[in-house]
Short mmCIF file of C-alpha atoms in Angstrom, two decimals:
data_model
loop_
_atom_site.label_atom_id
_atom_site.label_comp_id
_atom_site.label_asym_id
_atom_site.label_seq_id
_atom_site.Cartn_x
_atom_site.Cartn_y
_atom_site.Cartn_z
CA UNK A 23 -81.16 51.91 105.54
CA UNK A 24 -82.08 54.02 102.69
CA UNK A 25 -85.77 53.44 103.69
CA UNK A 26 -84.99 54.40 107.31
CA UNK A 27 -83.47 57.56 106.17
CA UNK A 28 -86.12 58.59 104.24
CA UNK A 29 -88.79 57.97 106.95
CA UNK A 30 -86.87 60.09 109.18
CA UNK A 31 -86.16 62.86 106.91
CA UNK A 32 -88.78 62.70 103.92
CA UNK A 33 -86.30 63.14 101.33
CA UNK A 34 -85.24 61.01 98.50
CA UNK A 35 -81.91 59.25 98.33
CA UNK A 36 -79.83 58.04 95.74
CA UNK A 37 -76.99 55.64 95.46
CA UNK A 38 -74.70 56.01 92.56
CA UNK A 39 -71.38 54.23 91.63
CA UNK A 40 -68.29 56.30 90.80
CA UNK A 41 -69.40 57.05 87.34
CA UNK A 42 -72.54 58.28 88.65
CA UNK A 43 -74.45 55.51 87.31
CA UNK A 44 -77.64 55.14 89.40
CA UNK A 45 -77.72 51.78 91.49
CA UNK A 46 -80.61 52.27 93.65
CA UNK A 47 -83.16 54.90 94.72
CA UNK A 48 -85.52 55.28 97.37
CA UNK A 49 -88.39 56.07 96.93
CA UNK A 50 -88.64 56.35 93.04
CA UNK A 51 -89.84 59.49 91.69
CA UNK A 52 -88.96 62.36 89.20
CA UNK A 53 -86.06 64.43 89.45
CA UNK A 54 -85.86 68.10 88.93
CA UNK A 55 -87.25 68.85 85.45
CA UNK A 56 -84.76 71.72 84.93
CA UNK A 57 -82.20 68.82 83.96
CA UNK A 58 -82.31 67.25 80.97
CA UNK A 59 -82.65 63.74 82.66
CA UNK A 60 -81.84 62.26 86.10
CA UNK A 61 -78.58 60.86 84.95
CA UNK A 62 -77.29 64.45 84.03
CA UNK A 63 -78.53 65.91 87.23
CA UNK A 64 -76.72 63.14 89.22
CA UNK A 65 -73.51 63.32 87.28
CA UNK A 66 -73.35 67.11 87.82
CA UNK A 67 -73.89 66.43 91.75
CA UNK A 68 -71.25 63.56 92.04
CA UNK A 69 -68.65 66.06 90.43
CA UNK A 70 -68.60 68.12 93.66
CA UNK A 71 -67.33 65.10 95.72
CA UNK A 72 -63.93 65.85 97.43
CA UNK A 73 -62.20 64.06 100.07
CA UNK A 74 -64.08 61.94 102.70
CA UNK A 75 -66.32 64.47 104.13
CA UNK A 76 -70.28 64.81 103.54
CA UNK A 77 -70.86 67.88 101.54
CA UNK A 78 -73.85 69.98 101.50
CA UNK A 79 -74.30 71.07 97.90
CA UNK A 80 -76.60 73.95 96.73
CA UNK A 81 -77.59 73.70 92.94
CA UNK A 82 -78.04 77.00 90.65
CA UNK A 83 -81.95 75.71 90.91
CA UNK A 84 -81.84 76.80 94.70
CA UNK A 85 -82.49 73.29 95.93
CA UNK A 86 -79.82 71.45 98.13
CA UNK A 87 -78.58 67.94 98.45
CA UNK A 88 -76.39 66.33 100.99
CA UNK A 89 -73.93 63.97 99.29
CA UNK A 90 -71.84 61.13 101.25
CA UNK A 91 -68.88 60.05 99.31
CA UNK A 92 -68.63 56.34 99.43
CA UNK A 93 -64.99 54.88 99.48
CA UNK A 94 -66.48 51.44 100.14
CA UNK A 95 -69.98 50.17 99.59
CA UNK A 96 -71.43 49.18 102.99
CA UNK A 97 -73.73 46.16 102.67
CA UNK A 98 -76.48 47.74 104.95
CA UNK A 99 -76.97 50.78 102.54
CA UNK A 100 -79.84 49.23 100.91
CA UNK A 101 -82.76 47.55 102.46
CA UNK A 102 -82.56 43.83 102.64
CA UNK A 103 -85.89 43.35 101.18
CA UNK A 104 -85.39 45.84 98.44
CA UNK A 105 -86.19 44.18 94.83
CA UNK A 106 -83.26 44.03 92.10
CA UNK A 107 -83.48 46.25 89.29
CA UNK A 108 -82.80 44.21 86.24
CA UNK A 109 -81.90 47.65 84.47
CA UNK A 110 -79.12 48.34 86.83
CA UNK A 111 -75.61 48.91 85.15
CA UNK A 112 -73.83 48.19 88.01
CA UNK A 113 -74.91 45.73 91.00
CA UNK A 114 -74.23 46.43 94.78
CA UNK A 115 -72.50 43.27 95.24
CA UNK A 116 -70.13 44.11 92.30
CA UNK A 117 -69.40 47.52 93.76
CA UNK A 118 -68.69 45.72 97.03
CA UNK A 119 -66.35 43.33 95.72
CA UNK A 120 -64.11 45.97 93.99
CA UNK A 121 -63.55 48.24 96.66
CA UNK A 122 -62.37 47.49 100.36
CA UNK A 123 -63.00 49.48 103.43
CA UNK A 124 -59.53 50.70 103.44
CA UNK A 125 -59.65 51.98 100.06
CA UNK A 126 -59.12 55.69 99.16
CA UNK A 127 -60.90 55.18 95.95
CA UNK A 128 -64.32 56.75 95.22
CA UNK A 129 -66.59 53.73 94.81
CA UNK A 130 -69.85 55.90 94.57
CA UNK A 131 -72.01 58.28 96.53
CA UNK A 132 -75.34 58.39 98.42
CA UNK A 133 -77.03 61.49 97.77
CA UNK A 134 -79.98 62.64 99.77
CA UNK A 135 -82.35 65.50 98.39
CA UNK A 136 -83.55 67.87 97.34
CA UNK A 137 -84.64 69.96 100.30
CA UNK A 138 -84.48 73.58 101.26
CA UNK A 139 -83.00 74.97 104.39
CA UNK A 140 -84.91 78.38 103.64
CA UNK A 141 -88.52 78.93 102.59
CA UNK A 142 -88.49 80.16 98.76
CA UNK A 143 -90.80 82.64 97.64
CA UNK A 144 -92.70 82.07 94.30
CA UNK A 145 -90.72 85.20 92.96
CA UNK A 146 -87.51 83.04 92.91
CA UNK A 147 -88.98 80.42 91.08
CA UNK A 148 -90.43 82.60 88.82
CA UNK A 149 -87.06 84.08 88.23
CA UNK A 150 -85.63 80.47 87.46
CA UNK A 151 -88.44 80.10 84.86
CA UNK A 152 -87.25 83.50 83.33
CA UNK A 153 -83.88 82.89 83.16
CA UNK A 154 -84.29 79.19 81.26
CA UNK A 155 -86.92 80.36 79.20
CA UNK A 156 -89.50 77.43 79.78
CA UNK A 157 -92.53 76.36 78.02
CA UNK A 158 -95.94 76.35 79.51
CA UNK A 159 -95.52 72.74 79.83
CA UNK A 160 -92.18 72.78 81.71
CA UNK A 161 -93.43 75.52 83.68
CA UNK A 162 -95.90 73.23 85.16
CA UNK A 163 -93.68 70.19 86.09
CA UNK A 164 -91.21 73.07 87.84
CA UNK A 165 -93.97 74.40 89.97
CA UNK A 166 -95.30 70.97 90.72
CA UNK A 167 -91.49 69.76 91.43
CA UNK A 168 -90.95 72.77 93.91
CA UNK A 169 -94.05 72.31 95.86
CA UNK A 170 -92.96 68.92 96.77
CA UNK A 171 -89.44 69.87 98.14
CA UNK A 172 -89.34 69.58 101.77
CA UNK A 173 -87.96 72.35 104.36
CA UNK A 174 -85.28 71.22 106.67
CA UNK A 175 -82.98 73.33 108.96
CA UNK A 176 -79.14 73.46 108.46
CA UNK A 177 -78.67 72.10 111.87
CA UNK A 178 -80.89 69.17 111.19
CA UNK A 179 -79.06 68.42 107.82
CA UNK A 180 -75.67 68.45 109.44
CA UNK A 181 -76.71 66.16 112.06
CA UNK A 182 -78.24 64.02 109.50
CA UNK A 183 -74.87 63.90 107.83
CA UNK A 184 -73.15 62.85 110.86
CA UNK A 185 -75.56 59.93 111.63
CA UNK A 186 -75.61 58.75 108.13
CA UNK A 187 -71.98 58.56 108.24
CA UNK A 188 -71.62 56.64 111.48
CA UNK A 189 -74.38 54.36 109.91
CA UNK A 190 -72.21 53.84 107.02
CA UNK A 191 -68.75 53.28 108.44
CA UNK A 192 -69.27 52.91 112.40
CA UNK A 193 -67.06 56.29 112.76
CA UNK A 194 -68.07 59.26 114.81
CA UNK A 195 -67.43 62.38 112.35
CA UNK A 196 -66.42 65.14 114.12
CA UNK A 197 -68.98 67.90 113.29
CA UNK A 198 -66.68 71.19 113.46
CA UNK A 199 -64.49 69.04 110.76
CA UNK A 200 -67.54 68.78 108.81
CA UNK A 201 -68.68 72.27 108.89
CA UNK A 202 -65.12 73.59 108.32
CA UNK A 203 -65.17 71.37 104.99
CA UNK A 204 -68.47 72.64 103.96
CA UNK A 205 -67.75 76.44 104.70
CA UNK A 206 -64.10 76.27 103.61
CA UNK A 207 -62.77 77.51 106.97
CA UNK A 208 -59.17 76.96 107.81
CA UNK A 209 -59.19 74.03 110.64
CA UNK A 210 -57.01 76.37 113.02
CA UNK A 211 -59.95 78.81 113.40
CA UNK A 212 -62.39 76.22 114.66
CA UNK A 213 -61.64 75.14 118.35
CA UNK A 214 -65.02 73.47 118.90
CA UNK A 215 -68.61 74.25 117.85
CA UNK A 216 -70.91 73.44 120.89
CA UNK A 217 -74.04 72.17 119.08
CA UNK A 218 -75.36 70.37 121.82
CA UNK A 219 -74.35 72.84 124.49
CA UNK A 220 -76.66 75.65 123.45
CA UNK A 221 -80.51 75.65 123.37
CA UNK A 222 -82.05 75.69 119.81
CA UNK A 223 -82.89 78.87 118.65
CA UNK A 224 -85.48 77.49 116.02
CA UNK A 225 -87.14 74.25 115.28
CA UNK A 226 -85.09 71.80 113.52
CA UNK A 227 -87.92 69.77 112.44
CA UNK A 228 -88.46 68.84 108.78
CA UNK A 229 -91.33 70.54 107.22
CA UNK A 230 -93.09 70.21 104.05
CA UNK A 231 -93.97 72.86 101.63
CA UNK A 232 -95.67 76.22 103.22
CA UNK A 233 -97.82 77.91 100.94
CA UNK A 234 -100.74 78.02 103.17
CA UNK A 235 -98.89 78.32 106.48
CA UNK A 236 -100.49 81.32 108.34
CA UNK A 237 -97.25 81.72 110.34
CA UNK A 238 -95.85 83.41 107.33
CA UNK A 239 -97.93 86.55 106.16
CA UNK A 240 -97.50 88.75 103.37
CA UNK A 241 -95.77 91.29 105.67
CA UNK A 242 -92.83 89.20 106.72
CA UNK A 243 -92.51 86.84 103.70
CA UNK A 244 -89.44 88.41 102.19
CA UNK A 245 -87.57 89.63 105.27
CA UNK A 246 -85.55 88.04 108.05
CA UNK A 247 -86.22 88.58 111.96
CA UNK A 248 -84.38 92.17 112.02
CA UNK A 249 -83.11 90.78 115.37
CA UNK A 250 -81.16 87.75 113.59
CA UNK A 251 -79.40 90.31 111.31
CA UNK A 252 -78.48 92.10 114.76
CA UNK A 253 -77.21 89.08 115.91
CA UNK A 254 -75.10 88.19 113.05
CA UNK A 255 -73.64 91.56 112.84
CA UNK A 256 -72.72 91.57 116.42
CA UNK A 257 -70.72 88.26 115.78
CA UNK A 258 -68.87 89.90 112.94
CA UNK A 259 -68.27 93.08 115.04
CA UNK A 260 -66.83 90.67 118.18
CA UNK A 261 -65.13 88.74 115.98
CA UNK A 262 -66.92 85.47 117.26
CA UNK A 263 -66.18 83.05 114.49
CA UNK A 264 -67.37 80.02 116.19
CA UNK A 265 -70.85 81.65 117.26
CA UNK A 266 -71.07 82.82 113.58
CA UNK A 267 -70.84 79.13 112.67
CA UNK A 268 -73.38 78.09 115.07
CA UNK A 269 -75.59 81.09 113.97
CA UNK A 270 -75.56 79.84 110.26
CA UNK A 271 -76.52 76.32 111.66
CA UNK A 272 -79.21 77.49 113.74
CA UNK A 273 -80.68 80.29 111.66
CA UNK A 274 -84.66 79.88 111.63
CA UNK A 275 -86.13 78.79 108.79
CA UNK A 276 -87.57 81.95 106.88
CA UNK A 277 -88.25 82.70 103.16
CA UNK A 278 -85.40 83.81 101.13
CA UNK A 279 -85.27 87.45 100.16
CA UNK A 280 -86.63 88.85 97.00
CA UNK A 281 -84.68 91.85 95.38
CA UNK A 282 -85.32 90.88 91.84
CA UNK A 283 -88.16 89.32 90.34
CA UNK A 284 -86.67 88.66 86.79
CA UNK A 285 -83.81 86.66 87.29
CA UNK A 286 -82.64 84.42 90.31
CA UNK A 287 -79.04 85.17 89.65
CA UNK A 288 -79.87 89.05 89.89
CA UNK A 289 -81.59 88.43 92.85
CA UNK A 290 -78.71 86.41 94.68
CA UNK A 291 -76.18 88.98 93.46
CA UNK A 292 -78.46 91.86 94.97
CA UNK A 293 -78.51 89.99 98.37
CA UNK A 294 -74.94 89.36 98.05
CA UNK A 295 -73.78 92.88 97.81
CA UNK A 296 -76.24 94.08 100.57
CA UNK A 297 -74.79 91.18 102.76
CA UNK A 298 -71.04 92.52 101.87
CA UNK A 299 -72.06 96.25 102.57
CA UNK A 300 -73.40 95.10 106.10
CA UNK A 301 -70.59 92.96 107.20
CA UNK A 302 -68.04 95.78 106.10
CA UNK A 303 -69.68 98.22 108.41
CA UNK A 304 -69.73 95.57 111.19
CA UNK A 305 -66.21 94.93 110.76
CA UNK A 306 -65.29 98.57 110.91
CA UNK A 307 -67.10 98.82 113.98
CA UNK A 308 -64.84 95.73 115.18
CA UNK A 309 -62.03 97.78 114.55
CA UNK A 310 -60.83 97.05 111.19
CA UNK A 311 -59.12 99.84 109.28
CA UNK A 312 -61.56 101.79 107.12
CA UNK A 313 -59.44 101.52 104.34
CA UNK A 314 -58.62 97.80 104.27
CA UNK A 315 -62.55 97.41 104.96
CA UNK A 316 -63.40 99.25 101.93
CA UNK A 317 -60.79 97.82 99.80
CA UNK A 318 -62.31 94.50 100.71
CA UNK A 319 -65.77 95.46 100.19
CA UNK A 320 -65.07 96.62 96.67
CA UNK A 321 -63.08 93.54 96.09
CA UNK A 322 -65.92 91.26 97.24
CA UNK A 323 -68.55 93.23 95.65
CA UNK A 324 -66.82 92.87 92.25
CA UNK A 325 -66.44 89.04 92.94
CA UNK A 326 -70.36 88.72 93.52
CA UNK A 327 -70.93 90.63 90.19
CA UNK A 328 -68.82 88.32 88.40
CA UNK A 329 -70.17 84.97 89.69
CA UNK A 330 -71.90 83.10 87.00
CA UNK A 331 -74.42 80.94 89.07
CA UNK A 332 -76.19 81.42 92.57
CA UNK A 333 -73.75 78.89 94.28
CA UNK A 334 -70.90 80.99 93.57
CA UNK A 335 -72.66 84.02 94.97
CA UNK A 336 -73.14 82.10 98.27
CA UNK A 337 -69.72 80.69 98.39
CA UNK A 338 -68.22 84.49 97.99
CA UNK A 339 -70.33 85.74 100.60
CA UNK A 340 -69.24 83.15 102.81
CA UNK A 341 -65.82 83.75 102.02
CA UNK A 342 -66.58 87.35 102.66
CA UNK A 343 -67.89 86.55 105.99
CA UNK A 344 -65.05 84.54 107.00
CA UNK A 345 -62.42 87.30 106.06
CA UNK A 346 -63.84 89.97 107.86
CA UNK A 347 -64.30 87.91 110.92
CA UNK A 348 -60.94 87.08 110.86
CA UNK A 349 -59.71 90.29 110.65
CA UNK A 350 -61.69 91.41 113.52
CA UNK A 351 -59.92 88.49 115.57
CA UNK A 352 -56.67 89.53 114.42
CA UNK A 353 -57.08 93.01 115.58
CA UNK A 354 -58.35 91.81 119.07
CA UNK A 355 -55.29 89.70 119.63
CA UNK A 356 -53.32 93.11 118.92
CA UNK A 357 -55.59 94.91 121.17
CA UNK A 358 -56.18 92.64 124.12
CA UNK A 359 -53.70 90.15 125.80
CA UNK A 360 -53.68 86.38 125.35
CA UNK A 361 -55.02 85.89 128.66
CA UNK A 362 -57.94 88.38 128.24
CA UNK A 363 -58.78 86.64 124.57
CA UNK A 364 -58.66 83.36 126.42
CA UNK A 365 -61.20 84.79 129.08
CA UNK A 366 -63.46 86.31 126.61
CA UNK A 367 -63.44 83.07 124.36
CA UNK A 368 -64.19 80.98 127.59
CA UNK A 369 -66.99 83.10 128.94
CA UNK A 370 -68.71 83.17 125.08
CA UNK A 371 -68.60 79.52 125.05
CA UNK A 372 -69.93 78.73 128.65
CA UNK A 373 -72.86 81.18 128.99
CA UNK A 374 -75.04 78.33 129.55
CA UNK A 375 -72.98 76.86 132.37
CA UNK A 376 -71.83 78.21 135.83
CA UNK A 377 -68.59 80.41 135.59
CA UNK A 378 -66.57 81.36 138.19
CA UNK A 379 -63.61 83.60 138.47
CA UNK A 380 -61.29 80.53 139.48
CA UNK A 381 -62.46 78.68 136.37
CA UNK A 382 -61.09 81.70 134.25
CA UNK A 383 -57.77 81.85 136.45
CA UNK A 384 -57.38 78.35 135.80
CA UNK A 385 -57.73 78.74 131.93
CA UNK A 386 -55.53 81.46 131.80
CA UNK A 387 -53.06 80.39 134.29
CA UNK A 388 -53.11 83.61 136.26
CA UNK A 389 -53.71 84.43 139.74
CA UNK A 390 -57.66 85.21 140.16
CA UNK A 391 -57.07 89.01 141.35
CA UNK A 392 -54.32 89.60 139.00
CA UNK A 393 -56.55 88.31 136.00
CA UNK A 394 -59.45 90.40 137.48
CA UNK A 395 -57.30 93.24 137.43
CA UNK A 396 -56.10 92.88 134.12
CA UNK A 397 -59.37 92.16 132.50
CA UNK A 398 -60.64 95.46 133.90
CA UNK A 399 -57.77 97.36 132.57
CA UNK A 400 -58.40 96.14 129.17
CA UNK A 401 -62.11 95.70 128.86
CA UNK A 402 -63.47 98.42 131.14
CA UNK A 403 -65.15 96.07 133.55
CA UNK A 404 -64.52 93.21 135.55
CA UNK A 405 -65.00 89.56 134.53
CA UNK A 406 -68.24 89.06 136.85
CA UNK A 407 -69.75 92.27 135.06
CA UNK A 408 -68.57 91.40 131.60
CA UNK A 409 -70.39 87.74 132.19
CA UNK A 410 -73.37 89.42 133.23
CA UNK A 411 -73.50 91.56 130.04
CA UNK A 412 -73.02 88.51 127.81
CA UNK A 413 -75.89 86.75 129.44
CA UNK A 414 -78.34 89.58 129.09
CA UNK A 415 -77.50 89.97 125.56
CA UNK A 416 -77.94 86.12 125.08
CA UNK A 417 -81.21 86.63 127.08
CA UNK A 418 -82.48 89.16 124.78
CA UNK A 419 -81.79 86.82 121.76
CA UNK A 420 -83.53 84.15 123.32
CA UNK A 421 -86.53 86.27 124.17
CA UNK A 422 -86.76 87.52 120.42
CA UNK A 423 -85.95 84.33 118.63
CA UNK A 424 -87.06 81.27 120.67
CA UNK A 425 -90.27 80.07 122.30
CA UNK A 426 -88.27 79.47 125.61
CA UNK A 427 -90.51 81.11 128.80
CA UNK A 428 -88.80 83.77 130.58
CA UNK A 429 -88.43 81.45 133.47
CA UNK A 430 -86.82 78.93 131.38
CA UNK A 431 -84.40 81.56 129.82
CA UNK A 432 -83.43 82.82 133.40
CA UNK A 433 -82.55 79.00 134.49
CA UNK A 434 -80.74 78.27 131.46
CA UNK A 435 -78.52 81.28 131.61
CA UNK A 436 -77.72 80.57 135.29
CA UNK A 437 -79.77 83.29 136.91
CA UNK A 438 -81.53 80.59 139.35
CA UNK A 439 -83.27 83.56 140.94
CA UNK A 440 -85.84 85.05 138.91
CA UNK A 441 -86.23 88.27 140.57
CA UNK A 442 -82.22 88.68 140.51
CA UNK A 443 -82.66 87.86 136.85
CA UNK A 444 -85.21 90.63 136.34
CA UNK A 445 -82.91 93.14 138.39
CA UNK A 446 -79.81 92.40 136.17
CA UNK A 447 -81.99 92.70 132.89
CA UNK A 448 -83.32 95.98 133.71
CA UNK A 449 -79.82 97.21 134.98
CA UNK A 450 -78.45 96.64 131.17
CA UNK A 451 -81.54 97.29 129.09
CA UNK A 452 -83.64 99.57 130.88
CA UNK A 453 -86.68 97.45 130.85
CA UNK A 454 -87.86 94.08 132.44
CA UNK A 455 -87.71 91.08 130.60
CA UNK A 456 -91.46 91.01 130.38
CA UNK A 457 -91.47 94.76 128.87
CA UNK A 458 -88.87 93.48 126.61
CA UNK A 459 -90.64 90.50 125.58
CA UNK A 460 -93.63 92.79 124.74
CA UNK A 461 -91.78 95.23 122.83
CA UNK A 462 -89.94 92.74 120.58
CA UNK A 463 -93.30 90.52 119.64
CA UNK A 464 -95.97 93.11 119.95
CA UNK A 465 -97.94 91.34 122.83
CA UNK A 466 -97.18 88.22 124.88
CA UNK A 467 -96.65 85.20 122.61
CA UNK A 468 -98.96 82.02 123.38
CA UNK A 469 -97.50 79.65 125.95
CA UNK A 470 -95.00 82.06 127.14
CA UNK A 471 -94.69 82.43 130.86
CA UNK A 472 -93.69 85.72 132.24
CA UNK A 473 -92.89 86.94 135.78
#
C-alpha cells in the first residue's frame, strides 16, 4: 500500500510504532537535514498526534506532513513483496499482534511527506538558513532537499487523507470532521462542506519543484492573485464560514509571500499581522462593532508577535479568521430572522444547482409568497434577484480564477441561455462576461471560449 500511495502522490512514506521508531519507509531517502537525524524528525512529528483523525502538520521549516494515527496495525499497510529490514527494532507482525482493531491505544503512525501546498520562494529558505546559522556544507544540503519537495494542493492532501484512512480501516471519514480537527473549528459551526459539488478553482495535481516554471514570473512571484484576496475578505464580511473553509482548501498554489528576507519567523509574523488587519476591516464591514473589532485585532497581533515558530503563527491567524467570521455570523443572526438566514445559507450552498422559491419555502417551512415578502423586507431584494446577484459574483470568481470557458461557467451556474447570462451579468457588473474576462486577464486566455 505504501508503494501505491507514493506512486499516486510522489511523496515519501514512513511507518513508525508508538515510540516513533521507524518500521518501514518507502522509498528510502534522506530526511530534512535541518533535523539532527531522521529519528528526531519522526519523533517530533508523532508528538502532534491527537485522537483518531489524520493531521496535516506544518513544521517550523515550512514543509508539511500528513500524519495518520494507527490504533491498530492493518496488514495491508506495507507491500507484500517488501523486503524485511534486519535493523528494524519492531516488526510489523509484532505490532499487529499487540494491538486489536478495537483498541484505542496508539500503535504507531503512517507519515506521508514532506510536501508544500504553496510555492516557497528562495528568500524564505535563505531566512531558514540565517535563523539556524548553517555552515556552507549544510546550506548545500538544505537547498538540495527543498528542491525535491513536491507541491500538492490542500484539497488533494485532504482527499488523500480520506482515501488512506479508508484503505487502512475500511471506514469512510467525514471530510467536514477532518477539516474541523485540522482547523480547530467547533463542530457546530460546520454543517457540511460540499467539496464535490463546486467546480475546482485550481488544479489539484501534484507538482514537482518549480524554479524554471514560466507560469510564475518575477512580477507575480511574491503576491497572491488579488481576486483571491477579495474572495477571502468577502467570505469574512458575509460570515460565510463554510465557504471560507472551501476557499482554504481550493486556494490555488502560488508562492508564499516574502516580507522579510532575514528571518522566516519574522516573515511569517509580518504576513500574519497583515492578515489580521485585513480580516479586521472585513469583519467591521460585516457589522462587527468597531471597538470590539479593534480590541480583537490588538489581541491577535500581540498573539502573533508572541509566537515562537511559524506553525504557531499559522494557527493564530486561523483562530483569528474563525473568531471574526463567527462574530459576523452572530451579528447576522441578530440582524436577520432565522428563516432569512436559512434561505441565504441554502442559496450559498446550492449556487450550482437549480434553486426555486418552492425549495426555499420547504427549507424554511414558510409559504412561498410570505417568504418572498419577508426576504425582501430584511435583505432589500427578492430571493430571485438575490440568487442572480450571488451567481454573478460566483461567475466573476470563476472567470478570474479558473480555466472554464464562459459557456461552461454559464451552464455551471444554471444560466442555460448564454445570451441571458450575458444580459444578467452586464446588469450587475456594467460589462459583458467577455469584457470582464479581458479586464481581469489583460486579454483573452488561451483556450477560453467567449460569446
